[in-house]
XYZ file of N, CA, C and O in Angstrom:
436
model
N 47.948 -56.039 -196.893
C 48.321 -57.210 -196.118
C 48.065 -56.908 -194.652
O 48.531 -55.900 -194.138
N 47.360 -57.763 -194.014
C 47.049 -57.608 -192.601
C 47.773 -58.705 -191.846
O 47.637 -59.887 -192.158
N 48.569 -58.291 -190.878
C 49.284 -59.247 -190.051
C 48.638 -59.233 -188.676
O 48.564 -58.192 -188.031
N 48.147 -60.345 -188.256
C 47.512 -60.423 -186.954
C 48.256 -61.440 -186.114
O 48.575 -62.534 -186.575
N 48.546 -61.024 -184.893
C 49.229 -61.901 -183.951
C 48.259 -62.151 -182.804
O 47.776 -61.219 -182.179
N 47.982 -63.407 -182.564
C 47.083 -63.743 -181.473
C 47.872 -64.490 -180.412
O 48.535 -65.481 -180.689
N 47.813 -63.957 -179.221
C 48.535 -64.576 -178.122
C 47.636 -64.479 -176.899
O 47.466 -63.395 -176.355
N 47.046 -65.525 -176.529
C 46.146 -65.513 -175.395
C 44.939 -64.645 -175.680
O 44.248 -64.814 -176.669
N 44.708 -63.654 -174.829
C 43.561 -62.768 -175.012
C 43.915 -61.519 -175.809
O 43.061 -60.707 -176.090
N 45.177 -61.353 -176.182
C 45.612 -60.162 -176.916
C 45.522 -60.404 -178.415
O 45.942 -61.431 -178.920
N 44.984 -59.451 -179.132
C 44.887 -59.511 -180.588
C 45.504 -58.227 -181.130
O 45.004 -57.136 -180.895
N 46.617 -58.336 -181.826
C 47.330 -57.170 -182.329
C 47.164 -57.113 -183.841
O 47.546 -58.034 -184.555
N 46.594 -56.021 -184.329
C 46.430 -55.804 -185.758
C 47.483 -54.782 -186.187
O 47.389 -53.603 -185.879
N 48.509 -55.232 -186.880
C 49.648 -54.389 -187.249
C 49.213 -53.271 -188.191
O 49.671 -52.135 -188.091
N 48.298 -53.550 -189.110
C 47.864 -52.538 -190.068
C 47.208 -51.353 -189.353
O 47.459 -50.199 -189.696
N 46.382 -51.629 -188.341
C 45.746 -50.528 -187.618
C 46.771 -49.724 -186.829
O 46.634 -48.516 -186.677
N 47.815 -50.366 -186.330
C 48.876 -49.640 -185.625
C 49.632 -48.711 -186.578
O 49.977 -47.597 -186.231
N 49.882 -49.183 -187.788
C 50.576 -48.356 -188.776
C 49.707 -47.165 -189.168
O 50.190 -46.033 -189.275
N 48.408 -47.406 -189.367
C 47.502 -46.299 -189.677
C 47.486 -45.275 -188.556
O 47.469 -44.075 -188.796
N 47.503 -45.745 -187.319
C 47.521 -44.841 -186.159
C 48.795 -43.998 -186.156
O 48.757 -42.800 -185.911
N 49.951 -44.626 -186.472
C 51.219 -43.889 -186.488
C 51.222 -42.835 -187.590
O 51.674 -41.717 -187.391
N 50.707 -43.188 -188.773
C 50.666 -42.227 -189.878
C 49.752 -41.065 -189.532
O 50.066 -39.900 -189.799
N 48.613 -41.339 -188.910
C 47.690 -40.282 -188.519
C 48.344 -39.342 -187.515
O 48.206 -38.130 -187.603
N 49.101 -39.875 -186.554
C 49.773 -39.035 -185.567
C 50.934 -38.260 -186.171
O 51.255 -37.170 -185.722
N 51.587 -38.812 -187.197
C 52.638 -38.060 -187.879
C 52.049 -36.842 -188.574
O 52.665 -35.783 -188.617
N 50.860 -36.973 -189.123
C 50.208 -35.831 -189.765
C 49.874 -34.759 -188.745
O 49.889 -33.577 -189.051
N 49.565 -35.137 -187.526
C 49.274 -34.155 -186.488
C 50.514 -33.363 -186.105
O 50.423 -32.228 -185.700
N 51.699 -33.963 -186.213
C 52.909 -33.242 -185.844
C 53.178 -32.085 -186.794
O 53.967 -31.209 -186.508
N 52.505 -32.048 -187.935
C 52.630 -30.926 -188.853
C 52.143 -29.635 -188.232
O 52.598 -28.552 -188.570
N 51.184 -29.718 -187.300
C 50.702 -28.509 -186.642
C 51.806 -27.872 -185.798
O 51.850 -26.661 -185.659
N 52.699 -28.693 -185.241
C 53.846 -28.156 -184.497
C 54.755 -27.383 -185.442
O 55.244 -26.314 -185.101
N 54.948 -27.917 -186.636
C 55.771 -27.229 -187.631
C 55.124 -25.910 -188.035
O 55.805 -24.893 -188.140
N 53.805 -25.918 -188.233
C 53.107 -24.686 -188.598
C 53.199 -23.657 -187.477
O 53.333 -22.465 -187.739
N 53.137 -24.112 -186.244
C 53.255 -23.195 -185.106
C 54.653 -22.576 -185.069
O 54.796 -21.381 -184.827
N 55.673 -23.379 -185.333
C 57.040 -22.859 -185.354
C 57.219 -21.848 -186.488
O 57.883 -20.820 -186.307
N 56.626 -22.125 -187.630
C 56.707 -21.188 -188.753
C 56.006 -19.885 -188.388
O 56.510 -18.799 -188.677
N 54.834 -19.968 -187.756
C 54.106 -18.767 -187.350
C 54.923 -17.931 -186.372
O 55.048 -16.712 -186.540
N 55.508 -18.573 -185.367
C 56.320 -17.841 -184.384
C 57.515 -17.190 -185.073
O 57.829 -16.022 -184.817
N 58.179 -17.926 -185.963
C 59.325 -17.370 -186.682
C 58.922 -16.160 -187.518
O 59.589 -15.115 -187.475
N 57.829 -16.284 -188.266
C 57.391 -15.172 -189.112
C 56.973 -13.962 -188.277
O 57.270 -12.815 -188.642
N 56.295 -14.183 -187.158
C 55.903 -13.056 -186.311
C 57.122 -12.358 -185.712
O 57.170 -11.120 -185.654
N 58.115 -13.146 -185.278
C 59.347 -12.524 -184.770
C 60.054 -11.717 -185.852
O 60.547 -10.611 -185.601
N 60.093 -12.266 -187.067
C 60.713 -11.522 -188.165
C 59.912 -10.265 -188.480
O 60.482 -9.230 -188.813
N 58.579 -10.339 -188.359
C 57.743 -9.153 -188.569
C 58.035 -8.078 -187.536
O 58.131 -6.893 -187.871
N 58.184 -8.495 -186.261
C 58.549 -7.537 -185.212
C 59.890 -6.884 -185.514
O 60.031 -5.655 -185.479
N 60.880 -7.703 -185.821
C 62.248 -7.183 -186.025
C 62.319 -6.302 -187.273
O 62.828 -5.170 -187.210
N 61.831 -6.809 -188.397
C 61.929 -6.034 -189.640
C 61.051 -4.785 -189.602
O 61.428 -3.738 -190.143
N 59.883 -4.860 -188.948
C 59.034 -3.682 -188.808
C 59.705 -2.601 -187.980
O 59.647 -1.411 -188.321
N 60.370 -3.004 -186.897
C 61.079 -2.034 -186.060
C 62.243 -1.408 -186.819
O 62.453 -0.186 -186.759
N 63.007 -2.221 -187.533
C 64.133 -1.695 -188.311
C 63.631 -0.733 -189.389
O 64.189 0.352 -189.578
N 62.560 -1.118 -190.070
C 61.982 -0.256 -191.105
C 61.494 1.061 -190.503
O 61.671 2.139 -191.091
N 60.891 0.986 -189.316
C 60.434 2.206 -188.643
C 61.579 3.142 -188.302
O 61.456 4.362 -188.434
N 62.701 2.574 -187.868
C 63.863 3.408 -187.551
C 64.479 4.014 -188.806
O 64.950 5.146 -188.787
N 64.483 3.269 -189.899
C 65.031 3.794 -191.153
C 64.154 4.914 -191.703
O 64.650 5.929 -192.187
N 62.828 4.731 -191.611
C 61.903 5.715 -192.182
C 61.567 6.859 -191.225
O 60.825 7.767 -191.601
N 62.107 6.850 -190.024
C 61.805 7.886 -189.034
C 62.073 9.305 -189.543
O 61.241 10.193 -189.355
N 63.197 9.587 -190.227
C 63.424 10.957 -190.696
C 62.433 11.407 -191.782
O 62.144 12.587 -191.908
N 61.926 10.459 -192.544
C 61.036 10.803 -193.657
C 59.563 10.803 -193.258
O 58.793 11.620 -193.725
N 59.164 9.851 -192.430
C 57.770 9.726 -191.982
C 57.795 9.612 -190.449
O 57.849 8.510 -189.904
N 57.782 10.735 -189.739
C 57.936 10.679 -188.280
C 56.818 9.913 -187.561
O 57.067 9.323 -186.520
N 55.625 9.887 -188.113
C 54.497 9.237 -187.439
C 54.672 7.720 -187.353
O 54.172 7.078 -186.438
N 55.435 7.153 -188.300
C 55.573 5.701 -188.345
C 56.421 5.162 -187.185
O 56.299 3.998 -186.817
N 57.255 5.994 -186.587
C 58.123 5.538 -185.511
C 57.572 5.860 -184.125
O 58.182 5.495 -183.127
N 56.440 6.533 -184.043
C 55.850 6.833 -182.735
C 55.172 5.590 -182.206
O 54.544 4.844 -182.934
N 55.310 5.386 -180.906
C 54.718 4.183 -180.344
C 54.624 4.250 -178.837
O 54.736 5.314 -178.232
N 54.431 3.109 -178.245
C 54.279 2.993 -176.804
C 55.226 1.916 -176.286
O 55.584 0.982 -177.001
N 55.613 2.053 -175.019
C 56.505 1.086 -174.390
C 55.851 0.527 -173.133
O 55.086 1.216 -172.460
N 56.194 -0.690 -172.845
C 55.781 -1.324 -171.596
C 56.963 -2.137 -171.086
O 57.676 -2.762 -171.869
N 57.183 -2.085 -169.777
C 58.315 -2.841 -169.254
C 58.063 -3.303 -167.833
O 57.295 -2.710 -167.089
N 58.705 -4.390 -167.509
C 58.779 -4.892 -166.141
C 60.237 -4.726 -165.745
O 61.125 -5.293 -166.383
N 60.487 -3.937 -164.729
C 61.878 -3.649 -164.362
C 62.580 -4.930 -163.906
O 61.969 -5.826 -163.324
N 63.873 -5.012 -164.181
C 64.623 -6.228 -163.841
C 64.642 -6.483 -162.332
O 64.856 -5.574 -161.537
N 64.392 -7.706 -161.978
C 64.463 -8.155 -160.589
C 65.506 -9.256 -160.511
O 65.532 -10.156 -161.332
N 66.376 -9.184 -159.516
C 67.419 -10.192 -159.353
C 67.141 -11.001 -158.098
O 66.886 -10.448 -157.029
N 67.215 -12.302 -158.235
C 67.034 -13.222 -157.119
C 68.353 -13.920 -156.858
O 68.941 -14.514 -157.755
N 68.840 -13.846 -155.635
C 70.095 -14.505 -155.260
C 69.767 -15.783 -154.505
O 69.014 -15.767 -153.538
N 70.363 -16.864 -154.945
C 70.134 -18.154 -154.316
C 71.462 -18.724 -153.830
O 72.341 -19.026 -154.625
N 71.611 -18.841 -152.545
C 72.761 -19.492 -151.903
C 74.108 -18.887 -152.303
O 75.096 -19.577 -152.395
N 74.175 -17.614 -152.552
C 75.404 -16.875 -152.864
C 76.199 -17.424 -154.049
O 77.314 -16.997 -154.293
N 75.665 -18.380 -154.760
C 76.387 -18.915 -155.916
C 75.593 -18.769 -157.208
O 76.148 -18.929 -158.285
N 74.332 -18.467 -157.071
C 73.462 -18.458 -158.248
C 72.544 -17.260 -158.149
O 71.929 -17.020 -157.116
N 72.499 -16.472 -159.204
C 71.563 -15.354 -159.229
C 70.787 -15.387 -160.533
O 71.307 -15.784 -161.577
N 69.541 -14.982 -160.460
C 68.645 -15.037 -161.590
C 68.012 -13.670 -161.763
O 67.526 -13.086 -160.798
N 68.042 -13.138 -162.993
C 67.483 -11.817 -163.255
C 66.379 -11.927 -164.296
O 66.579 -12.520 -165.356
N 65.230 -11.363 -163.962
C 64.094 -11.342 -164.872
C 63.765 -9.894 -165.209
O 63.738 -9.047 -164.335
N 63.487 -9.642 -166.467
C 63.054 -8.322 -166.895
C 62.458 -8.423 -168.288
O 62.726 -9.370 -169.026
N 61.631 -7.456 -168.621
C 60.952 -7.505 -169.915
C 60.642 -6.086 -170.348
O 60.200 -5.266 -169.557
N 60.903 -5.783 -171.623
C 60.563 -4.480 -172.173
C 60.122 -4.673 -173.614
O 60.755 -5.387 -174.376
N 59.022 -4.034 -173.961
C 58.531 -4.096 -175.335
C 58.205 -2.682 -175.794
O 57.681 -1.881 -175.030
N 58.600 -2.388 -176.998
C 58.313 -1.082 -177.594
C 57.606 -1.342 -178.922
O 58.183 -1.929 -179.835
N 56.369 -0.935 -179.010
C 55.590 -1.106 -180.234
C 55.407 0.238 -180.916
O 55.091 1.227 -180.270
N 55.643 0.240 -182.217
C 55.334 1.430 -183.004
C 54.514 1.016 -184.216
O 54.252 -0.175 -184.420
N 54.093 1.962 -184.982
C 53.228 1.679 -186.124
C 53.912 0.748 -187.122
O 53.279 -0.180 -187.654
N 55.183 0.957 -187.364
C 55.910 0.110 -188.319
C 56.004 -1.328 -187.816
O 55.900 -2.276 -188.604
N 56.174 -1.515 -186.516
C 56.228 -2.862 -185.953
C 54.900 -3.578 -186.138
O 54.862 -4.747 -186.534
N 53.820 -2.867 -185.878
C 52.500 -3.473 -186.040
C 52.235 -3.822 -187.507
O 51.710 -4.892 -187.812
N 52.642 -2.940 -188.410
C 52.494 -3.227 -189.843
C 53.329 -4.455 -190.223
O 52.872 -5.323 -190.971
N 54.546 -4.559 -189.684
C 55.399 -5.719 -189.952
C 54.783 -7.013 -189.463
O 54.835 -8.042 -190.148
N 54.153 -6.996 -188.292
C 53.513 -8.193 -187.749
C 52.297 -8.572 -188.596
O 52.068 -9.754 -188.883
N 51.535 -7.590 -189.021
C 50.363 -7.878 -189.859
C 50.794 -8.488 -191.193
O 50.204 -9.467 -191.661
N 51.841 -7.945 -191.797
C 52.349 -8.501 -193.058
C 52.862 -9.921 -192.851
O 52.611 -10.820 -193.662
N 53.566 -10.158 -191.738
C 54.071 -11.505 -191.445
C 52.920 -12.487 -191.276
O 52.981 -13.626 -191.770
N 51.846 -12.077 -190.613
C 50.697 -12.953 -190.445
C 50.012 -13.225 -191.775
O 49.573 -14.346 -192.035
N 49.948 -12.219 -192.639
C 49.356 -12.417 -193.959
C 50.193 -13.398 -194.784
O 49.632 -14.235 -195.502
N 51.505 -13.312 -194.660
C 52.387 -14.266 -195.350
C 52.133 -15.672 -194.812
O 52.061 -16.638 -195.581
N 51.973 -15.797 -193.499
C 51.706 -17.115 -192.914
C 50.387 -17.691 -193.441
O 50.307 -18.883 -193.735
N 49.375 -16.855 -193.570
C 48.080 -17.333 -194.068
C 48.160 -17.792 -195.520
O 47.402 -18.651 -195.936
N 49.082 -17.218 -196.302
C 49.244 -17.607 -197.706
C 49.957 -18.947 -197.838
O 49.812 -19.637 -198.840
N 50.761 -19.302 -196.830
C 51.553 -20.562 -196.898
C 50.653 -21.758 -196.783
O 49.758 -21.887 -196.113
Protein backbone atom coordinates (compact mmCIF):
# COMPACT_ATOMS: atom_id res chain seq x y z
CA UNK A 1 0.00 0.00 0.00
CA UNK A 2 1.41 3.33 -1.01
CA UNK A 3 0.14 6.43 0.71
CA UNK A 4 0.91 9.64 -1.08
CA UNK A 5 0.13 13.07 0.26
CA UNK A 6 0.24 15.93 -2.17
CA UNK A 7 0.24 19.43 -0.82
CA UNK A 8 1.30 22.17 -3.13
CA UNK A 9 4.73 21.36 -4.53
CA UNK A 10 5.52 18.73 -1.86
CA UNK A 11 4.99 15.05 -2.63
CA UNK A 12 5.47 12.69 0.32
CA UNK A 13 5.70 8.96 -0.34
CA UNK A 14 5.20 7.22 3.03
CA UNK A 15 6.39 3.82 1.77
CA UNK A 16 9.78 5.22 0.73
CA UNK A 17 10.14 6.90 4.14
CA UNK A 18 9.47 3.60 5.90
CA UNK A 19 12.01 1.83 3.69
CA UNK A 20 14.55 4.54 4.53
CA UNK A 21 13.90 4.08 8.28
CA UNK A 22 14.28 0.29 8.06
CA UNK A 23 17.52 0.66 6.10
CA UNK A 24 18.92 3.03 8.74
CA UNK A 25 17.87 0.68 11.55
CA UNK A 26 19.96 -2.03 9.91
CA UNK A 27 22.94 0.33 9.93
CA UNK A 28 22.65 0.78 13.70
CA UNK A 29 23.62 -2.89 13.99
CA UNK A 30 27.21 -1.86 13.25
CA UNK A 31 27.16 0.17 16.49
CA UNK A 32 26.10 -2.97 18.33
CA UNK A 33 28.89 -4.97 16.67
CA UNK A 34 31.40 -2.29 17.65
CA UNK A 35 30.22 -2.43 21.27
CA UNK A 36 30.52 -6.22 21.25
CA UNK A 37 34.06 -5.98 19.82
CA UNK A 38 35.14 -3.46 22.47
CA UNK A 39 33.61 -5.60 25.23
CA UNK A 40 35.30 -8.77 23.99
CA UNK A 41 38.68 -7.06 23.61
CA UNK A 42 38.46 -5.64 27.14
CA UNK A 43 37.57 -9.08 28.46
CA UNK A 44 40.52 -10.51 26.51
CA UNK A 45 42.85 -7.96 28.13
CA UNK A 46 41.52 -8.65 31.62
CA UNK A 47 41.29 -12.44 31.41
CA UNK A 48 44.65 -12.71 29.63
CA UNK A 49 46.34 -10.67 32.36
CA UNK A 50 44.69 -12.72 35.12
CA UNK A 51 45.68 -15.96 33.38
CA UNK A 52 49.25 -14.69 33.04
CA UNK A 53 49.44 -13.94 36.75
CA UNK A 54 48.02 -17.35 37.66
CA UNK A 55 50.42 -19.20 35.34
CA UNK A 56 53.48 -17.10 36.30
CA UNK A 57 54.91 -19.70 38.74
CA UNK A 58 54.55 -22.52 36.20
CA UNK A 59 55.43 -20.74 32.93
CA UNK A 60 57.55 -17.66 33.75
CA UNK A 61 57.87 -16.53 30.12
CA UNK A 62 54.11 -15.98 29.78
CA UNK A 63 54.10 -13.16 32.35
CA UNK A 64 57.05 -11.20 30.94
CA UNK A 65 56.07 -8.06 29.16
CA UNK A 66 56.51 -4.36 28.64
CA UNK A 67 54.96 -1.29 30.25
CA UNK A 68 54.19 2.16 28.97
CA UNK A 69 52.83 5.03 31.00
CA UNK A 70 52.05 8.71 30.98
CA UNK A 71 52.65 10.06 34.46
CA UNK A 72 49.64 11.66 36.15
CA UNK A 73 49.24 15.38 35.60
CA UNK A 74 46.89 17.45 37.74
CA UNK A 75 45.25 20.63 36.50
CA UNK A 76 43.73 23.00 39.06
CA UNK A 77 40.94 25.24 37.89
CA UNK A 78 39.73 28.12 40.07
CA UNK A 79 40.66 26.39 43.38
CA UNK A 80 37.43 24.39 43.29
CA UNK A 81 38.02 21.90 40.53
CA UNK A 82 41.01 19.72 39.77
CA UNK A 83 41.47 17.26 36.96
CA UNK A 84 44.03 14.45 36.88
CA UNK A 85 45.07 12.59 33.75
CA UNK A 86 47.29 9.53 33.67
CA UNK A 87 47.64 6.31 31.74
CA UNK A 88 49.54 3.07 32.25
CA UNK A 89 49.44 -0.11 30.21
CA UNK A 90 51.27 -3.34 30.88
CA UNK A 91 51.26 -5.93 28.10
CA UNK A 92 52.51 -9.45 28.52
CA UNK A 93 52.34 -12.55 26.37
CA UNK A 94 49.21 -13.85 28.11
CA UNK A 95 47.42 -10.53 27.56
CA UNK A 96 48.22 -10.58 23.87
CA UNK A 97 47.03 -14.19 23.61
CA UNK A 98 43.81 -13.20 25.42
CA UNK A 99 43.18 -10.34 22.98
CA UNK A 100 43.81 -12.58 19.98
CA UNK A 101 41.38 -15.20 21.32
CA UNK A 102 38.78 -12.49 22.00
CA UNK A 103 39.13 -11.20 18.43
CA UNK A 104 38.78 -14.73 17.06
CA UNK A 105 35.59 -15.16 19.10
CA UNK A 106 34.29 -11.87 17.67
CA UNK A 107 34.99 -13.06 14.12
CA UNK A 108 33.00 -16.26 14.78
CA UNK A 109 29.93 -14.28 15.95
